[in-house]
XYZ file of C-alpha atoms in Angstrom:
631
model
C 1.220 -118.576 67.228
C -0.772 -118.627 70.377
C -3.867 -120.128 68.300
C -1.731 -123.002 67.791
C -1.525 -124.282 71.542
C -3.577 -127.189 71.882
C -5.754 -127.869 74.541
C -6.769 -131.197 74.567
C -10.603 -132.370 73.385
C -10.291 -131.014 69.573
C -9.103 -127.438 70.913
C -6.935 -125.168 69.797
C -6.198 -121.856 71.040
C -7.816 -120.628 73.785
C -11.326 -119.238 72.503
C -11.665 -122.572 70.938
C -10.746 -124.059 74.628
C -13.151 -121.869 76.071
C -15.843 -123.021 73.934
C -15.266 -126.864 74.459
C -14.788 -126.779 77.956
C -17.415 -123.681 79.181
C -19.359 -123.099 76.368
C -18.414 -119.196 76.579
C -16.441 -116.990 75.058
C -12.312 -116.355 76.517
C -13.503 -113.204 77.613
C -16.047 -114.308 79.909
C -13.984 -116.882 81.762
C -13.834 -117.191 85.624
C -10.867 -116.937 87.702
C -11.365 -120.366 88.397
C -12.043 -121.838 84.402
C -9.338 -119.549 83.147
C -6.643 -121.252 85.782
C -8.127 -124.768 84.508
C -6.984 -124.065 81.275
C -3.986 -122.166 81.770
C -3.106 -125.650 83.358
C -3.710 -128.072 80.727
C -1.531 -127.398 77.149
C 1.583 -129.146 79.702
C 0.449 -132.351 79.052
C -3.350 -132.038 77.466
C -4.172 -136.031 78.156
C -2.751 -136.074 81.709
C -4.834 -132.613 82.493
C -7.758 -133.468 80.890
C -11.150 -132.499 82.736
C -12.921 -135.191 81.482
C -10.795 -138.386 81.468
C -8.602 -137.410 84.591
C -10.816 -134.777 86.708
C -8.815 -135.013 89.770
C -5.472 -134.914 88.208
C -7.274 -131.591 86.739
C -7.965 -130.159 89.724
C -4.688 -130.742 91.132
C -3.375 -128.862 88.434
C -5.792 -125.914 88.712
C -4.808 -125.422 92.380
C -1.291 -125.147 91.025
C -2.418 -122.462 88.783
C -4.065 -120.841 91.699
C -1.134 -120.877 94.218
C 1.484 -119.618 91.751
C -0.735 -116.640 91.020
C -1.405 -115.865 95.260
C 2.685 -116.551 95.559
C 3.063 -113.322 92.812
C -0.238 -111.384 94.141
C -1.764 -112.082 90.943
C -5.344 -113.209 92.996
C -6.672 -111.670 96.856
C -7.060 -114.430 99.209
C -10.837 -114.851 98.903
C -10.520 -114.771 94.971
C -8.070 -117.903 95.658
C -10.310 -119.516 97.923
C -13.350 -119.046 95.809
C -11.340 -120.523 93.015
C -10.163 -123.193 94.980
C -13.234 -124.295 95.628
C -15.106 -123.742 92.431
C -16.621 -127.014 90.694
C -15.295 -128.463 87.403
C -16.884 -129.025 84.231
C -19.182 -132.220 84.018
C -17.204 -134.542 81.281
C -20.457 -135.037 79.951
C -20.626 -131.644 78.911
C -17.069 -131.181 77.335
C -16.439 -130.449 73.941
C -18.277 -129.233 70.812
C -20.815 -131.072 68.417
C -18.075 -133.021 65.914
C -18.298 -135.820 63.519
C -17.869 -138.964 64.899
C -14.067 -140.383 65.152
C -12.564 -140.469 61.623
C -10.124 -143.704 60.741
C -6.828 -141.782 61.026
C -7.360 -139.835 64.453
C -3.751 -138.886 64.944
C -3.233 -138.035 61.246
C -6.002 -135.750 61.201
C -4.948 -133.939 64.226
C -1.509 -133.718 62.692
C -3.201 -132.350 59.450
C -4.770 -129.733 62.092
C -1.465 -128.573 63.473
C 0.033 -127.936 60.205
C -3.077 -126.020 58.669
C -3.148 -123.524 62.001
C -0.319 -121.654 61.473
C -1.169 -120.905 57.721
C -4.794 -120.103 58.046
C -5.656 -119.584 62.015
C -7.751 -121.685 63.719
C -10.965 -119.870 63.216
C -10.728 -120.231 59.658
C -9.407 -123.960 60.216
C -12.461 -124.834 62.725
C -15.313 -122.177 60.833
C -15.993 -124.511 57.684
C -15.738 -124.031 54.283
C -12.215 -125.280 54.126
C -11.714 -128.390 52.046
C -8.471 -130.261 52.457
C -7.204 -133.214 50.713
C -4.603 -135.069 52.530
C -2.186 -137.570 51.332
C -3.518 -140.511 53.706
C -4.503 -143.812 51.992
C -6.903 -145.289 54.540
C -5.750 -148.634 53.135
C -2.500 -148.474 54.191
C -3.210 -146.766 57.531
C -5.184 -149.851 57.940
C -2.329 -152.527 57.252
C 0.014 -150.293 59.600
C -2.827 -150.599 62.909
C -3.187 -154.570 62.040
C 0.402 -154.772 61.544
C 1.322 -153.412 65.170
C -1.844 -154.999 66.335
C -0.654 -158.289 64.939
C 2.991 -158.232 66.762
C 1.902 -155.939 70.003
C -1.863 -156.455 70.348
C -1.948 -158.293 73.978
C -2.180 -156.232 77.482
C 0.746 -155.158 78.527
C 2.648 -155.188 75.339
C 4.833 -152.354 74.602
C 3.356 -149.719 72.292
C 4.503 -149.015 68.485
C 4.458 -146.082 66.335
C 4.483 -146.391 62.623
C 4.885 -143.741 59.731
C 4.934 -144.411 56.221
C 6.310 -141.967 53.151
C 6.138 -142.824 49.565
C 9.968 -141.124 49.181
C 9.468 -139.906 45.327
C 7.118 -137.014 46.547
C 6.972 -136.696 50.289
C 3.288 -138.110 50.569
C 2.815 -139.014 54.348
C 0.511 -142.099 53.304
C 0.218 -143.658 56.967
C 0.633 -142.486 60.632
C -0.054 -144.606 63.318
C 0.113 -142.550 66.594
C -0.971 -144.762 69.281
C -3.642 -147.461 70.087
C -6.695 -145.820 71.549
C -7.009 -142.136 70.473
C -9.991 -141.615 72.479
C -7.527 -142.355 75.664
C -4.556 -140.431 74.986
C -4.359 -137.923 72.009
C -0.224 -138.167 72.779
C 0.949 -138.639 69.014
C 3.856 -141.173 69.636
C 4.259 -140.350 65.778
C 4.843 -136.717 65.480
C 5.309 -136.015 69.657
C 7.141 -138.711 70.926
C 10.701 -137.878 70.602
C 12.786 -140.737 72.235
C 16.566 -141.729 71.762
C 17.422 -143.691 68.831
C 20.196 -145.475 68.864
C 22.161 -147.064 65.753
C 19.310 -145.979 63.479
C 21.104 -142.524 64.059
C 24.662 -144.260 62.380
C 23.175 -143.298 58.867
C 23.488 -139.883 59.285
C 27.169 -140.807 60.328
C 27.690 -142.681 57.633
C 26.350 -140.048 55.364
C 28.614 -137.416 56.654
C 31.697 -139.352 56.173
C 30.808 -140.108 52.695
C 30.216 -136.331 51.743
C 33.408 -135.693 52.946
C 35.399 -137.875 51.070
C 35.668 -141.242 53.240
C 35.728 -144.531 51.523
C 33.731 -147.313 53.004
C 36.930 -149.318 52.157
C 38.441 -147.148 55.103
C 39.816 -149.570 58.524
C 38.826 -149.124 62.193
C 39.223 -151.011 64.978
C 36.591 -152.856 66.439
C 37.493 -153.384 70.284
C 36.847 -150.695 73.724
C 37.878 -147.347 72.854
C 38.496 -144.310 74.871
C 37.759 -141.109 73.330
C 39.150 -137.668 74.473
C 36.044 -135.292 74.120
C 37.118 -132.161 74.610
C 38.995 -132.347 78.253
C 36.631 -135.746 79.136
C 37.461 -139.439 78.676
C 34.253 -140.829 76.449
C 34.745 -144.711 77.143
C 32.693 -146.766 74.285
C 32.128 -150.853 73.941
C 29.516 -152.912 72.162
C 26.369 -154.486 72.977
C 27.574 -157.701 74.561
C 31.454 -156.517 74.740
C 31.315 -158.325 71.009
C 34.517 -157.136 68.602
C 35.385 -157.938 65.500
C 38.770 -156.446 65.667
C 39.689 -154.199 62.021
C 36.954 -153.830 60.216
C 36.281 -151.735 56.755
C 33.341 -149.374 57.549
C 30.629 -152.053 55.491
C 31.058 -154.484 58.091
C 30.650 -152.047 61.210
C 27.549 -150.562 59.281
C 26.174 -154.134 58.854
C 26.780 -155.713 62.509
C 26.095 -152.047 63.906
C 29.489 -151.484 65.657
C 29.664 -148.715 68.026
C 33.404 -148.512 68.838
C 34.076 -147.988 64.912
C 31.093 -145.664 64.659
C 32.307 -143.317 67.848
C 35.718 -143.271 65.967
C 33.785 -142.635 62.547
C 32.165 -139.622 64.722
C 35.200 -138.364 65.835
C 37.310 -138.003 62.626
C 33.951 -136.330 60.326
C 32.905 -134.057 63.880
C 29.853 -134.322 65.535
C 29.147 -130.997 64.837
C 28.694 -131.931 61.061
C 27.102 -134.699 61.676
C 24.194 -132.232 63.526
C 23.994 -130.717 60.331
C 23.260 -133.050 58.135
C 21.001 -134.472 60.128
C 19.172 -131.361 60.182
C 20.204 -130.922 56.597
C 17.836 -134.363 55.966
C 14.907 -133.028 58.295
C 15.713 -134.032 61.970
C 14.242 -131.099 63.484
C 14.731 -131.652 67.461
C 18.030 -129.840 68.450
C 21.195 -131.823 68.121
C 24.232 -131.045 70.515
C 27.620 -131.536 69.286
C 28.033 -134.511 71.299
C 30.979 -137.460 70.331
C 27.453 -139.487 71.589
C 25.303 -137.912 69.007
C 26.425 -140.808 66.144
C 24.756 -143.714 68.476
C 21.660 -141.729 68.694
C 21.970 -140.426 71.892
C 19.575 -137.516 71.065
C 15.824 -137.756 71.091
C 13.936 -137.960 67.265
C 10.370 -139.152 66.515
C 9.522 -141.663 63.564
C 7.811 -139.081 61.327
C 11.146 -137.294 61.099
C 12.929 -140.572 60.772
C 10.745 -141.610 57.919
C 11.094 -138.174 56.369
C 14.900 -139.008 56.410
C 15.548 -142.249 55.541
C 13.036 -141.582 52.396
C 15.682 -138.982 51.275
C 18.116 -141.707 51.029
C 15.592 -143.915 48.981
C 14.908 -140.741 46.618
C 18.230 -140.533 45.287
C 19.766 -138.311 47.762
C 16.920 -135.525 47.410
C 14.581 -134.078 50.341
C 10.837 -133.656 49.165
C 9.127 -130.671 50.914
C 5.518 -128.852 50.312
C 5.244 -125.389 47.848
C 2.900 -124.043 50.908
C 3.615 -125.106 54.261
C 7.244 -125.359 53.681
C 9.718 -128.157 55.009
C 6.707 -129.826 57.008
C 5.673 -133.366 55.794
C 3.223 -133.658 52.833
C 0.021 -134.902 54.580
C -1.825 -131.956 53.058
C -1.894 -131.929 49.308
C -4.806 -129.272 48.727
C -6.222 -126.327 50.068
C -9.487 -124.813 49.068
C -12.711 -122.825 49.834
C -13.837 -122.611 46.384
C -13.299 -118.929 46.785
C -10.231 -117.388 47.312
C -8.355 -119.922 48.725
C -6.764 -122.544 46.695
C -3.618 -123.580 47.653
C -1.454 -126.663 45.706
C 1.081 -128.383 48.416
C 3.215 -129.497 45.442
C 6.226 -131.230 46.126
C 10.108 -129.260 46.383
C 13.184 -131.475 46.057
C 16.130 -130.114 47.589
C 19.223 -132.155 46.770
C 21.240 -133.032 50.087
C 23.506 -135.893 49.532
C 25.297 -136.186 46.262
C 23.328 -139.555 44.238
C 26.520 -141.080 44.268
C 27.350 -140.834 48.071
C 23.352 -141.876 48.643
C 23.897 -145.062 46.510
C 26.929 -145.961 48.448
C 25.082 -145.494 51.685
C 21.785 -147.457 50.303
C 24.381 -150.589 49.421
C 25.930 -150.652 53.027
C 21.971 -150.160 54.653
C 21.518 -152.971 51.982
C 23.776 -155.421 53.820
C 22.204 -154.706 57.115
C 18.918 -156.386 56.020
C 20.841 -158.809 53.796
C 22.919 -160.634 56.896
C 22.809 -157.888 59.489
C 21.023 -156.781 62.936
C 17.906 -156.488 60.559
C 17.002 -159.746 58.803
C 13.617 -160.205 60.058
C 13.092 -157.177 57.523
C 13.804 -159.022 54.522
C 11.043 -159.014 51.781
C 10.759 -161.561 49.274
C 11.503 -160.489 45.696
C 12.402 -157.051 46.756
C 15.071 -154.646 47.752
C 15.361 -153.521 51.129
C 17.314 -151.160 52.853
C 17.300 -149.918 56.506
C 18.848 -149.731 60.155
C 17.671 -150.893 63.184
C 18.267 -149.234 66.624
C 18.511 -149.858 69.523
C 18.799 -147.717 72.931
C 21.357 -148.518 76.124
C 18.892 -151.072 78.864
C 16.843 -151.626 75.762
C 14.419 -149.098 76.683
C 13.636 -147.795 73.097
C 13.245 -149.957 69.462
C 13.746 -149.117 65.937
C 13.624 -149.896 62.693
C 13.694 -147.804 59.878
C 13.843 -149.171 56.120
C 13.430 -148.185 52.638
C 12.495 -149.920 48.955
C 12.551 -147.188 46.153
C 8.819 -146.765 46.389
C 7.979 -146.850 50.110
C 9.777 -145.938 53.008
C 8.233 -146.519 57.278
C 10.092 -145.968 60.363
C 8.673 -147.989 63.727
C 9.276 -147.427 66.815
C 8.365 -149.791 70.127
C 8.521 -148.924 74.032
C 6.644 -147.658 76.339
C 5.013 -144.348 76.168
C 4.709 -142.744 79.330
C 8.098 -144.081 80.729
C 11.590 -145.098 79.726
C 11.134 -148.693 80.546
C 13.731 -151.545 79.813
C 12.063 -154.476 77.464
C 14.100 -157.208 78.979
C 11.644 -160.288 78.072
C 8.957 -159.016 76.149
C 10.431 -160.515 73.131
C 9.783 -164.431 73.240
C 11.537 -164.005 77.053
C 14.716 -162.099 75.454
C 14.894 -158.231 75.042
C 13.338 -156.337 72.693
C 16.181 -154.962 69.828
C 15.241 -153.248 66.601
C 16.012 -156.278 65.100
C 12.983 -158.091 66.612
C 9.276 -156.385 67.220
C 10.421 -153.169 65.329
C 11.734 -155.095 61.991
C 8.842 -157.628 62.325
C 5.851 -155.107 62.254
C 8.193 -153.192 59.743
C 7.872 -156.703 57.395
C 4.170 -157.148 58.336
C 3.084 -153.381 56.758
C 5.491 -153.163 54.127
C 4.597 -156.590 52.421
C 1.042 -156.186 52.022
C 1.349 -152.093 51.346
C 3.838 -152.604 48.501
C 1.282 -155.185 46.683
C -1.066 -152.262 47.199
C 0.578 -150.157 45.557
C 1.118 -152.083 42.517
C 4.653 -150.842 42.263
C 6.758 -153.642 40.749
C 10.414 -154.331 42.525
C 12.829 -152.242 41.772
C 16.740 -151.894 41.855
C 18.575 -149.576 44.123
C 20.926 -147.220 41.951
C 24.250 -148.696 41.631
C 27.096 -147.024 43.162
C 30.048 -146.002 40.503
C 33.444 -146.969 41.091
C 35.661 -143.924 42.869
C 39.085 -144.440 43.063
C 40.380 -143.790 45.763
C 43.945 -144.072 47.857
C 44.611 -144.089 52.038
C 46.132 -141.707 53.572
C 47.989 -141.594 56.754
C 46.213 -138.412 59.422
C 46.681 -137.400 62.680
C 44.169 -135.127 64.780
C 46.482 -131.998 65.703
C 45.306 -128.347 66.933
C 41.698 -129.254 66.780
C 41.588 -130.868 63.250
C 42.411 -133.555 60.732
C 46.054 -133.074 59.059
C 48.079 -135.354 57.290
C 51.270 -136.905 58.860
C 54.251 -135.862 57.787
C 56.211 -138.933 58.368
C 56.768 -138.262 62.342
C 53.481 -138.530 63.684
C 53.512 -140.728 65.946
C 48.939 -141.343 66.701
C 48.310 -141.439 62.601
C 46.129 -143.822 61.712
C 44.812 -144.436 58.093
C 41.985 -143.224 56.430
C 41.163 -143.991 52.879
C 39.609 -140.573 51.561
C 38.274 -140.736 47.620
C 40.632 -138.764 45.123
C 40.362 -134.875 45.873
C 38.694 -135.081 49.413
C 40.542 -135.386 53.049
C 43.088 -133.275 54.785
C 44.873 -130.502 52.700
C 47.397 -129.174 55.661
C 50.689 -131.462 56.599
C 51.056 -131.758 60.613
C 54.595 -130.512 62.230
C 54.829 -133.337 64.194
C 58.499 -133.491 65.665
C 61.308 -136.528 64.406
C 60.665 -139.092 67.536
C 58.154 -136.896 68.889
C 56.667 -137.280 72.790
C 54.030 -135.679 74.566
C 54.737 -133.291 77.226
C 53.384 -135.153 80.314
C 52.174 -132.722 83.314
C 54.307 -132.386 86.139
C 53.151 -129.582 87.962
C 52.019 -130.321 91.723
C 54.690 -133.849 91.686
C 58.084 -133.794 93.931
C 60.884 -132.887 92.164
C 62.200 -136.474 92.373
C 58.938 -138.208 90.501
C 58.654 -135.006 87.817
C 62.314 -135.734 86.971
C 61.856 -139.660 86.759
C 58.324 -138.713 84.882
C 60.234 -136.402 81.821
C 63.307 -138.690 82.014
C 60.675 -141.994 81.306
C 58.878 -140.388 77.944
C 62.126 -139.384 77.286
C 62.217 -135.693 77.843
C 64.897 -133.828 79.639
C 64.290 -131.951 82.894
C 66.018 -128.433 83.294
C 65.701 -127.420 87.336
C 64.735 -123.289 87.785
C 64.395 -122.474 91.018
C 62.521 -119.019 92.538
C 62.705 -117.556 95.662
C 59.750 -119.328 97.898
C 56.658 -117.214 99.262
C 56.019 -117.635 102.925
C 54.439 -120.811 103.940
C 55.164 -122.437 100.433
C 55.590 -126.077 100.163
C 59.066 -126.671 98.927
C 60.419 -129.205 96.909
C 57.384 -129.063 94.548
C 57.303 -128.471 91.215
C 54.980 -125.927 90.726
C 55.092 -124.543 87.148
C 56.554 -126.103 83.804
C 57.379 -124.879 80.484
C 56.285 -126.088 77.821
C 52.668 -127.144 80.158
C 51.761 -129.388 77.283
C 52.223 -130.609 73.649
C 55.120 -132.144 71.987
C 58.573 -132.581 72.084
C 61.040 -134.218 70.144
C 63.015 -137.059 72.590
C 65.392 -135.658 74.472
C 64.027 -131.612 74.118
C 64.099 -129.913 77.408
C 61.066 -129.221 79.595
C 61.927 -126.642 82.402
C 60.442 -126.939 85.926
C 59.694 -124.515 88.383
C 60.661 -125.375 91.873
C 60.149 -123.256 95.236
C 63.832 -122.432 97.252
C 63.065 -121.541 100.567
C 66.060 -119.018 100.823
C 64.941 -118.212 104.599
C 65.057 -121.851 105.867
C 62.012 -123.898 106.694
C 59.309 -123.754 109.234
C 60.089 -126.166 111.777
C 57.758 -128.642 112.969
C 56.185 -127.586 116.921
C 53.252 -130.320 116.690
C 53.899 -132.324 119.989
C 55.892 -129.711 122.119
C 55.011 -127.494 124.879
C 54.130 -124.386 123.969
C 57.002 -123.084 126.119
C 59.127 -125.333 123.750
C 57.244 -123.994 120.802
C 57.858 -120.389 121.153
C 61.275 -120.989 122.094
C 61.923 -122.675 118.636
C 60.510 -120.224 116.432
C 61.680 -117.400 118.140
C 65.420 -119.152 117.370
C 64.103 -119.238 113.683
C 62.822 -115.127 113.839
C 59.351 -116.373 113.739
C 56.614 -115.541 115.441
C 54.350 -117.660 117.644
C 50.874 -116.829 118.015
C 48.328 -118.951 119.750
C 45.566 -119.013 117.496
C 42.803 -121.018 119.367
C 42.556 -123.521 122.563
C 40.952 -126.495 121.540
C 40.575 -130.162 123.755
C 43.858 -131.925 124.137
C 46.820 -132.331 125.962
C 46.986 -129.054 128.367
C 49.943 -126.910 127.296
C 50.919 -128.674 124.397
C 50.832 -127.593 120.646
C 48.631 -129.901 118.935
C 48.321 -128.065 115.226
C 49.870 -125.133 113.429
C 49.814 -123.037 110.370
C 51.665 -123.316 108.160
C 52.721 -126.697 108.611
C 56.260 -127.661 109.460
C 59.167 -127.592 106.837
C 57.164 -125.010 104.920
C 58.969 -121.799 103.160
C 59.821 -119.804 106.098
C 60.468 -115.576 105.914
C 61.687 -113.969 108.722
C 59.285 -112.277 111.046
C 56.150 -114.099 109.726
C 53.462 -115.903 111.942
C 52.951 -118.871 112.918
C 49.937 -119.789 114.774
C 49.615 -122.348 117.071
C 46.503 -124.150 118.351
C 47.477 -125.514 122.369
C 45.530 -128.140 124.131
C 43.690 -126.903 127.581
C 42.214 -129.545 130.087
């Protein structure tokens, strides 16, 4: 896949690189050239010769030093390299078409034909390629984010639009000046995002069974993740108290949606995300349901327009599960290659039409109502990242589907008072240029409004579960930290918990004196049974330092045993503060042996530390070494 690496300027691979940049072939490359290049596929705007030529050069020195630090180059080949002049921008790059209407789409379209047919047939004509862009669209989406973010300073947007019946990639907005920055903020720009993630939440818990009709609390929860304390709260420490799983869907709750994480697994939730084409790796995370990991748009249209088709993911006959932006493939020879659409059913139609209802509500009287359309049926999420550094909206009629994204490119920069002096939320700039596109696009289309299937009726009953030996069981009528879940007939828990009549936890002990341990177990209530062991030398005493059972649960009253220390020889007495004439005199008494250890500044002749300390587990003939004071 080498020939896929892009180099900035139209290049890809590196004969093509070497051609654009030197006019020569790979093979005949300088030292100097080939370090150029080796330095730019990193970040191909930043190193580019011709818009940044000192940045450039910094980089080639780079090159250059890490090959002298492994031997790679003599000194005088480094030097000469060094030194070496760079290409003149005015003669970078290869004799091209002007600048087509869709710049980043059409570098997308390159990326995905590369791998299938290799650059040199890609780049050596004859290929004809029909792409799925309509240029009329593409052009409401660059007024629409022009409209909304068009003065200096403004944040940037991206914008990607998917007709969701058959995958068609119809607009990609990738930036603002392509010319500038060939970045694709579409397709490259993976940033966090937020609530917009909850969907994929959402759709997890209704594949497995969860009513929407299920109760959480909405308030400052504490989550145990595996050994660490995950502490959530809401934008604006704003609760609503219990709430069915519509409501937190609607006002974007992220105490109910951590606990929503928690009880389906974040591990599922990774996988169907992936399962609806998020393609960046997704940790299992408690975090990953309030979009904590990075995405880019194009994947988040991709997504969200499975929910709009019915449930069903649309990918290409040819070039796999990429996007549809290429259609057609053809040199009117042997080539001639049909990108015809694959539906893959993900989410059962039902379960999708359940989840389109609740998205519904979000636009209806939610965080998104600056998305409403007039006389049509709109359903999406907007999202929104911690310090309001990233903004989302992603949203859906049966017929069109875009996902838009504002912040700043080059830097994870809070948006405070860009937004008529208040922050910038996916409810605002995001939703707004989401409105502006979709509006005119859909009346381009000539697509009349449509319904959103109807959810069918599912009865369903609540259940009472408790999370016990690393999963979801149902309480038997003891457990004490059930909480109810209402789980559609034949789904939920199968296994019953053992949970113990008036069960406790086992609280730790271990490392407490023997008086707090015992006033700990008596408090949960538990009862303490004392085992003591003969002490090793220098052992603390009167500490417990082992307990059985170490954790779990316990009926009231059960017995937890301690472990404490006896010191069966007596304890180490305490010398700090004597002379050491006094010292030895002591621990000789005790059958112990003084040894001065070290001299250090103090009081001349007296003991001013020891080890081990006084009233320590003593054993006849051991040690005890003293550190005296000397003038």
């Amino acid at each position: 896949m080498a020939a896929t690496i892009y180099f900035g300027n139209g290049a890809y691979g590196i004969e093509m690189a070497s051609r654009v940049y030197f006019h020569k072939h790979a093979s005949e490359l300088t030292l100097a050239e080939a370090a150029l290049l080796a330095g730019i596929p990193e970040d191909p705007s930043a190193y580019d010769p011709a818009a940044n030529p000192h940045t450039a050069r910094a980089r080639r020195a780079l090159v250059l030093e890490l090959m002298r630090q492994q031997s790679l180059v003599t000194r005088p080949q480094f030097l000469r390299a060094l030194h070496a002049s760079m290409p003149k921008p005015d003669t970078i790059g290869l004799p091209r078409a002007p600048q087509g209407p869709a710049p980043y789409f059409a570098e997308y379209v390159k990326q995905q034909l590369i791998p299938v047919y290799g650059s040199g047939t890609v780049f050596g004509g004859g290929l004809k390629v029909y792409t799925s862009i309509d240029l009329g669209l593409q052009k409401i989406a660059e007024r629409s984010i022009e409209r909304w973010l068009g003065r200096p300073g403004n944040p940037s947007a991206a914008l990607v639009a998917i007709d969701p019946r058959d995958g068609r990639v119809l607009a990609m907005v990738g930036g603002s000046n392509f010319a500038k920055s060939q970045f694709n903020l579409a397709v490259q720009g993976e940033r966090q995002s937020g609530s917009a993630f909850k969907p994929f939440v959402l759709a997890t818990a209704l594949a497995e069974g969860v009513s929407p009709a299920t109760h959480l609390t909405s308030g400052p929860v504490t989550i145990d993740a595996g050994g660490t304390l995950w502490r959530v709260h809401n934008y604006e420490n704003s609760y609503l108290g219990s709430i069915d799983l519509n409501a937190a869907t609607t006002y974007s709750d992220n105490t109910v949606y951590a606990q929503l994480t928690r009880l389906v697994g974040p591990g599922n939730v990774a996988r169907m995300a992936h399962g609806l084409v998020i393609t960046t790796t997704l940790h299992n995370y408690f975090a990953i349901g309030l979009g904590v990991e990075p995405v880019n748009p194009l994947e988040m249209a991709r997504a969200f327009g499975t929910f709009a088709n019915d449930g069903a993911r649309v990918d290409g006959k040819v070039l796999g599960d990429e996007p549809r932006a290429v259609l057609r493939v053809t040199d009117g020879k042997r080539i001639d290659d049909w990108n015809a659409p694959v539906t893959k059913q993900v989410l059962d139609p039902n379960h999708d039409a359940m989840l389109t209802s609740m998205l519904e509500q979000v636009v209806q009287q939610g965080t998104g109502v600056r998305a409403q359309l007039p006389d049509r049926f709109v359903a999406g999420k907007t999202g929104t990242t911690e310090n309001y550094g990233d903004a989302w909206f992603v949203g859906y009629t049966p017929q069109l589907v875009a996902a838009v994204w504002v912040g700043y490119p080059n830097k994870l920069k809070p948006m405070m008072t860009e937004f008529q002096g208040g922050p910038v939320a996916g409810g605002t700039f995001p939703a707004l240029i989401w409105k502006s596109f979709m509006t005119p696009a859909l009346r381009r289309l000539h697509d009349p409004p449509e319904f959103f299937p109807a959810p069918a009726s599912q009865y369903a009953v609540p259940r009472m579960v408790v999370y016990r030996d690393n999963r979801w069981q149902l309480d038997n009528g003891n457990c004490r930290s059930a909480q109810e879940v209402v789980y559609v007939e034949g789904y939920g828990p199968k296994a019953t918990a053992d949970c113990k009549p008036n069960e406790v936890d086992v609280p730790r002990v271990v490392g407490l004196q023997l008086q707090a341990a015992e006033d700990r177990l008596a408090s949960m209530p538990l009862t303490p049974q004392i085992i003591t062991r003969p002490a090793k030398a220098g052992e603390r005493v009167g500490i417990v330092v082992s307990q059985f059972p170490r954790g779990g649960t316990l009926s009231s009253w059960d017995t937890v045993r301690i472990i404490l220390p006896k010191a069966i020889g007596g304890l180490v007495p305490r010398v700090v503060g004597l002379s050491l004439l006094q010292a030895r005199k002591r621990l000789t008494s005790r059958r112990l042996l003084p040894f001065v250890e070290a001299f250090a500044n103090g009081k001349p002749g007296f003991v001013l530390a020891q080890i081990p300390r006084g009233r320590r587990a003593a054993v006849p003939g051991m040690t005890i070494k003293l550190i005296v004071g000397r003038g």
